[in-house]
PDB file of C-alpha atoms in Angstrom:
ATOM      1  CA  MET A   1       5.568  -5.584   8.605  1.00  0.00           C
ATOM      2  CA  SER A   2       8.288  -7.979   9.174  1.00  0.00           C
ATOM      3  CA  ALA A   3      11.312  -8.900  11.048  1.00  0.00           C
ATOM      4  CA  ALA A   4      13.288  -5.997   9.654  1.00  0.00           C
ATOM      5  CA  MET A   5      11.523  -5.817   6.289  1.00  0.00           C
ATOM      6  CA  GLY A   6      13.418  -3.835   3.725  1.00  0.00           C
ATOM      7  CA  THR A   7      16.645  -3.411   5.606  1.00  0.00           C
ATOM      8  CA  PRO A   8      19.952  -4.699   4.259  1.00  0.00           C
ATOM      9  CA  SER A   9      21.239  -5.514   7.742  1.00  0.00           C
ATOM     10  CA  ILE A  10      18.783  -8.020   9.154  1.00  0.00           C
ATOM     11  CA  GLN A  11      19.779  -9.244  12.613  1.00  0.00           C
ATOM     12  CA  ARG A  12      21.012 -12.786  12.907  1.00  0.00           C
ATOM     13  CA  GLY A  13      18.125 -15.241  13.154  1.00  0.00           C
ATOM     14  CA  LEU A  14      15.593 -12.788  11.694  1.00  0.00           C
ATOM     15  CA  VAL A  15      14.259 -12.902   8.150  1.00  0.00           C
ATOM     16  CA  ASP A  16      12.464 -10.546   5.804  1.00  0.00           C
ATOM     17  CA  LEU A  17       8.830 -11.692   5.864  1.00  0.00           C
ATOM     18  CA  VAL A  18       7.903 -10.323   2.437  1.00  0.00           C
ATOM     19  CA  GLU A  19       8.221 -13.842   0.968  1.00  0.00           C
ATOM     20  CA  PHE A  20       5.480 -14.992   3.368  1.00  0.00           C
ATOM     21  CA  VAL A  21       2.957 -12.288   2.413  1.00  0.00           C
ATOM     22  CA  GLU A  22      -0.242 -13.727   0.955  1.00  0.00           C
ATOM     23  CA  TRP A  23      -0.409 -11.183  -1.887  1.00  0.00           C
ATOM     24  CA  PRO A  24      -4.005 -11.798  -3.104  1.00  0.00           C
ATOM     25  CA  GLY A  25      -5.315 -10.887   0.367  1.00  0.00           C
ATOM     26  CA  VAL A  26      -3.301  -7.683   0.869  1.00  0.00           C
ATOM     27  CA  GLU A  27      -5.418  -4.529   1.195  1.00  0.00           C
ATOM     28  CA  CYS A  28      -4.624  -0.858   1.694  1.00  0.00           C
ATOM     29  CA  LEU A  29      -7.418   1.634   2.337  1.00  0.00           C
ATOM     30  CA  ASN A  30      -6.880   5.269   1.301  1.00  0.00           C
ATOM     31  CA  GLN A  31      -3.920   4.478  -0.957  1.00  0.00           C
ATOM     32  CA  ASN A  32      -3.241   6.615  -3.981  1.00  0.00           C
ATOM     33  CA  PRO A  33      -3.456   4.189  -6.953  1.00  0.00           C
ATOM     34  CA  ALA A  34      -0.369   5.848  -8.477  1.00  0.00           C
ATOM     35  CA  HIS A  35       1.588   5.316  -5.231  1.00  0.00           C
ATOM     36  CA  SER A  36       0.241   2.023  -3.892  1.00  0.00           C
ATOM     37  CA  LEU A  37       1.296  -0.425  -1.192  1.00  0.00           C
ATOM     38  CA  VAL A  38       3.157  -2.551  -3.744  1.00  0.00           C
ATOM     39  CA  ASN A  39       5.748   0.256  -3.928  1.00  0.00           C
ATOM     40  CA  ALA A  40       6.456  -0.137  -0.217  1.00  0.00           C
ATOM     41  CA  LEU A  41       6.465  -3.933   0.021  1.00  0.00           C
ATOM     42  CA  LYS A  42       7.632  -5.652  -3.167  1.00  0.00           C
ATOM     43  CA  GLN A  43      11.346  -6.352  -3.429  1.00  0.00           C
ATOM     44  CA  GLY A  44      12.883  -4.201  -6.141  1.00  0.00           C
ATOM     45  CA  TYR A  45      10.171  -1.551  -5.786  1.00  0.00           C
ATOM     46  CA  ARG A  46      10.714  -0.717  -2.117  1.00  0.00           C
ATOM     47  CA  GLU A  47      14.428  -0.041  -2.687  1.00  0.00           C
ATOM     48  CA  ASP A  48      13.612   2.648  -5.295  1.00  0.00           C
ATOM     49  CA  ASP A  49      13.299   6.031  -3.559  1.00  0.00           C
ATOM     50  CA  GLY A  50      11.142   7.276  -6.439  1.00  0.00           C
ATOM     51  CA  LEU A  51       8.441   4.740  -5.565  1.00  0.00           C
ATOM     52  CA  PHE A  52       6.487   5.208  -2.352  1.00  0.00           C
ATOM     53  CA  LEU A  53       3.149   4.620  -0.665  1.00  0.00           C
ATOM     54  CA  GLU A  54       0.898   7.667  -0.367  1.00  0.00           C
ATOM     55  CA  SER A  55      -2.611   8.350   0.889  1.00  0.00           C
ATOM     56  CA  ASP A  56      -5.086   9.684  -1.634  1.00  0.00           C
ATOM     57  CA  SER A  57      -7.188  11.664   0.816  1.00  0.00           C
ATOM     58  CA  ASP A  58      -5.897  12.340   4.322  1.00  0.00           C
ATOM     59  CA  GLU A  59      -3.167  11.359   6.764  1.00  0.00           C
ATOM     60  CA  GLN A  60      -4.438   7.835   7.401  1.00  0.00           C
ATOM     61  CA  LEU A  61      -3.728   4.531   5.688  1.00  0.00           C
ATOM     62  CA  LEU A  62      -5.154   1.191   6.788  1.00  0.00           C
ATOM     63  CA  ILE A  63      -3.055  -1.773   5.648  1.00  0.00           C
ATOM     64  CA  TYR A  64      -4.034  -5.445   5.914  1.00  0.00           C
ATOM     65  CA  LEU A  65      -1.209  -8.005   5.543  1.00  0.00           C
ATOM     66  CA  PRO A  66      -2.080 -11.709   5.650  1.00  0.00           C
ATOM     67  CA  PHE A  67       0.737 -14.260   5.726  1.00  0.00           C
ATOM     68  CA  THR A  68       0.926 -17.713   4.139  1.00  0.00           C
ATOM     69  CA  GLN A  69       1.910 -19.196   7.494  1.00  0.00           C
ATOM     70  CA  VAL A  70       2.041 -18.216  11.147  1.00  0.00           C
ATOM     71  CA  VAL A  71       4.954 -15.844  11.779  1.00  0.00           C
ATOM     72  CA  LYS A  72       6.636 -14.049  14.670  1.00  0.00           C
ATOM     73  CA  LEU A  73       7.176 -10.313  14.286  1.00  0.00           C
ATOM     74  CA  HIS A  74      10.176  -8.695  15.908  1.00  0.00           C
ATOM     75  CA  SER A  75      10.471  -5.312  14.202  1.00  0.00           C
ATOM     76  CA  LEU A  76       9.416  -3.310  11.192  1.00  0.00           C
ATOM     77  CA  VAL A  77      11.087  -0.898   8.834  1.00  0.00           C
ATOM     78  CA  ILE A  78       9.238   2.078   7.405  1.00  0.00           C
ATOM     79  CA  LYS A  79      11.299   4.504   5.363  1.00  0.00           C
ATOM     80  CA  GLY A  80      10.060   7.983   4.561  1.00  0.00           C
ATOM     81  CA  GLY A  81      10.996  11.607   4.615  1.00  0.00           C
ATOM     82  CA  LEU A  82      11.092  13.384   7.958  1.00  0.00           C
ATOM     83  CA  GLU A  83       8.212  15.631   6.907  1.00  0.00           C
ATOM     84  CA  GLU A  84       6.240  13.188   4.735  1.00  0.00           C
ATOM     85  CA  GLY A  85       6.781   9.927   6.580  1.00  0.00           C
ATOM     86  CA  PRO A  86       4.401   8.546   9.197  1.00  0.00           C
ATOM     87  CA  LYS A  87       4.939   9.524  12.802  1.00  0.00           C
ATOM     88  CA  THR A  88       2.766   6.930  14.521  1.00  0.00           C
ATOM     89  CA  VAL A  89       1.901   3.388  13.413  1.00  0.00           C
ATOM     90  CA  LYS A  90      -0.657   1.232  15.202  1.00  0.00           C
ATOM     91  CA  LEU A  91      -0.510  -2.533  14.686  1.00  0.00           C
ATOM     92  CA  PHE A  92      -3.334  -4.995  15.233  1.00  0.00           C
ATOM     93  CA  ALA A  93      -2.327  -8.679  15.239  1.00  0.00           C
ATOM     94  CA  ASN A  94      -4.752 -11.250  13.822  1.00  0.00           C
ATOM     95  CA  LYS A  95      -7.541  -8.775  13.051  1.00  0.00           C
ATOM     96  CA  GLU A  96      -9.220  -8.728   9.683  1.00  0.00           C
ATOM     97  CA  HIS A  97     -11.640  -6.570   7.771  1.00  0.00           C
ATOM     98  CA  MET A  98     -11.163  -3.492   9.885  1.00  0.00           C
ATOM     99  CA  GLY A  99     -12.186  -0.179   8.413  1.00  0.00           C
ATOM    100  CA  PHE A 100     -11.841   3.439   9.360  1.00  0.00           C
ATOM    101  CA  SER A 101     -15.294   3.258  10.936  1.00  0.00           C
ATOM    102  CA  ASN A 102     -14.289   0.576  13.471  1.00  0.00           C
ATOM    103  CA  VAL A 103     -10.494   0.757  13.859  1.00  0.00           C
ATOM    104  CA  ASN A 104     -10.838   2.677  17.127  1.00  0.00           C
ATOM    105  CA  ASP A 105     -13.083  -0.069  18.544  1.00  0.00           C
ATOM    106  CA  PHE A 106     -10.073  -2.367  18.977  1.00  0.00           C
ATOM    107  CA  PRO A 107      -7.014  -1.898  21.183  1.00  0.00           C
ATOM    108  CA  ALA A 108      -3.788  -1.866  19.188  1.00  0.00           C
ATOM    109  CA  SER A 109      -1.392  -4.762  19.814  1.00  0.00           C
ATOM    110  CA  ASP A 110       1.361  -2.148  19.674  1.00  0.00           C
ATOM    111  CA  THR A 111       1.760   1.526  18.842  1.00  0.00           C
ATOM    112  CA  VAL A 112       5.089   2.611  17.396  1.00  0.00           C
ATOM    113  CA  VAL A 113       6.210   6.229  17.347  1.00  0.00           C
ATOM    114  CA  LEU A 114       8.790   6.481  14.580  1.00  0.00           C
ATOM    115  CA  SER A 115      11.987   8.442  15.172  1.00  0.00           C
ATOM    116  CA  PRO A 116      13.996  10.181  12.447  1.00  0.00           C
ATOM    117  CA  ASP A 117      16.381   7.176  12.581  1.00  0.00           C
ATOM    118  CA  ASN A 118      13.441   4.823  11.965  1.00  0.00           C
ATOM    119  CA  LEU A 119      12.374   6.865   8.943  1.00  0.00           C
ATOM    120  CA  GLU A 120      15.897   6.456   7.565  1.00  0.00           C
ATOM    121  CA  GLY A 121      15.624   2.657   7.760  1.00  0.00           C
ATOM    122  CA  LYS A 122      16.524   1.715  11.337  1.00  0.00           C
ATOM    123  CA  PRO A 123      14.191  -1.125  12.446  1.00  0.00           C
ATOM    124  CA  ALA A 124      11.539  -0.163  14.989  1.00  0.00           C
ATOM    125  CA  ALA A 125      11.268  -2.872  17.652  1.00  0.00           C
ATOM    126  CA  LEU A 126       7.833  -4.269  18.413  1.00  0.00           C
ATOM    127  CA  LYS A 127       6.454  -5.716  21.649  1.00  0.00           C
ATOM    128  CA  TYR A 128       7.694  -9.166  20.636  1.00  0.00           C
ATOM    129  CA  VAL A 129       5.447 -11.023  23.092  1.00  0.00           C
ATOM    130  CA  LYS A 130       2.384  -9.564  21.317  1.00  0.00           C
ATOM    131  CA  PHE A 131       3.484 -10.903  17.916  1.00  0.00           C
ATOM    132  CA  GLN A 132       4.403 -14.558  18.553  1.00  0.00           C
ATOM    133  CA  ASN A 133       1.594 -16.244  16.629  1.00  0.00           C
ATOM    134  CA  VAL A 134       0.684 -13.859  13.825  1.00  0.00           C
ATOM    135  CA  ARG A 135      -1.340 -14.880  10.800  1.00  0.00           C
ATOM    136  CA  ARG A 136      -2.376 -11.380   9.729  1.00  0.00           C
ATOM    137  CA  VAL A 137      -1.533  -7.790  10.654  1.00  0.00           C
ATOM    138  CA  GLU A 138      -3.666  -4.712  10.298  1.00  0.00           C
ATOM    139  CA  THR A 139      -1.742  -1.447  10.498  1.00  0.00           C
ATOM    140  CA  THR A 140      -2.791   2.132  10.477  1.00  0.00           C
ATOM    141  CA  ASN A 141      -0.628   5.203  10.096  1.00  0.00           C
ATOM    142  CA  MET A 142      -2.393   7.737  12.225  1.00  0.00           C
ATOM    143  CA  LYS A 143      -2.753  11.485  12.471  1.00  0.00           C
ATOM    144  CA  GLU A 144       0.635  12.981  11.668  1.00  0.00           C
ATOM    145  CA  LEU A 145       1.206  11.364   8.257  1.00  0.00           C
ATOM    146  CA  LYS A 146       1.496  14.298   5.874  1.00  0.00           C
ATOM    147  CA  LYS A 147       0.648  13.921   2.215  1.00  0.00           C
ATOM    148  CA  ILE A 148       3.628  14.123  -0.144  1.00  0.00           C
ATOM    149  CA  ASN A 149       3.492  16.893  -2.723  1.00  0.00           C
ATOM    150  CA  GLU A 150       2.717  15.431  -6.131  1.00  0.00           C
ATOM    151  CA  ASP A 151       5.312  17.797  -7.622  1.00  0.00           C
ATOM    152  CA  GLN A 152       8.136  15.952  -5.849  1.00  0.00           C
TER     153      GLN A 152
END
């Protein structure tokens, strides 16, 4: 999650927030250990189309991203295939230690429905007013995320 994380054409005044991620606190529930969150976030890894984040069990991932300082989120970039990529992403600002058992107990700060253009790298705009004073973000890719074939 960032102001245009992972995109080569970051808008003027916006920065890639990956350098502000507090890596020891990052969590991803349901990730396939062979295709973990590091593949999607770390510079150098995320640019490699052969590396990707994948669920190990169903269509849901729950990602927790703490930052080293308070940030403002403007947009996010999630790249993925049209069939395999997530369709809906829910973001929860300043929530921590959410699990699949309680994620529905909290209203999302924003819900983003990703278009084919978004899945090709176009930033998805967030409700900027909801992300002005962010210390941590919990995200969940819900329902229509299809598991990638391991043969690919």
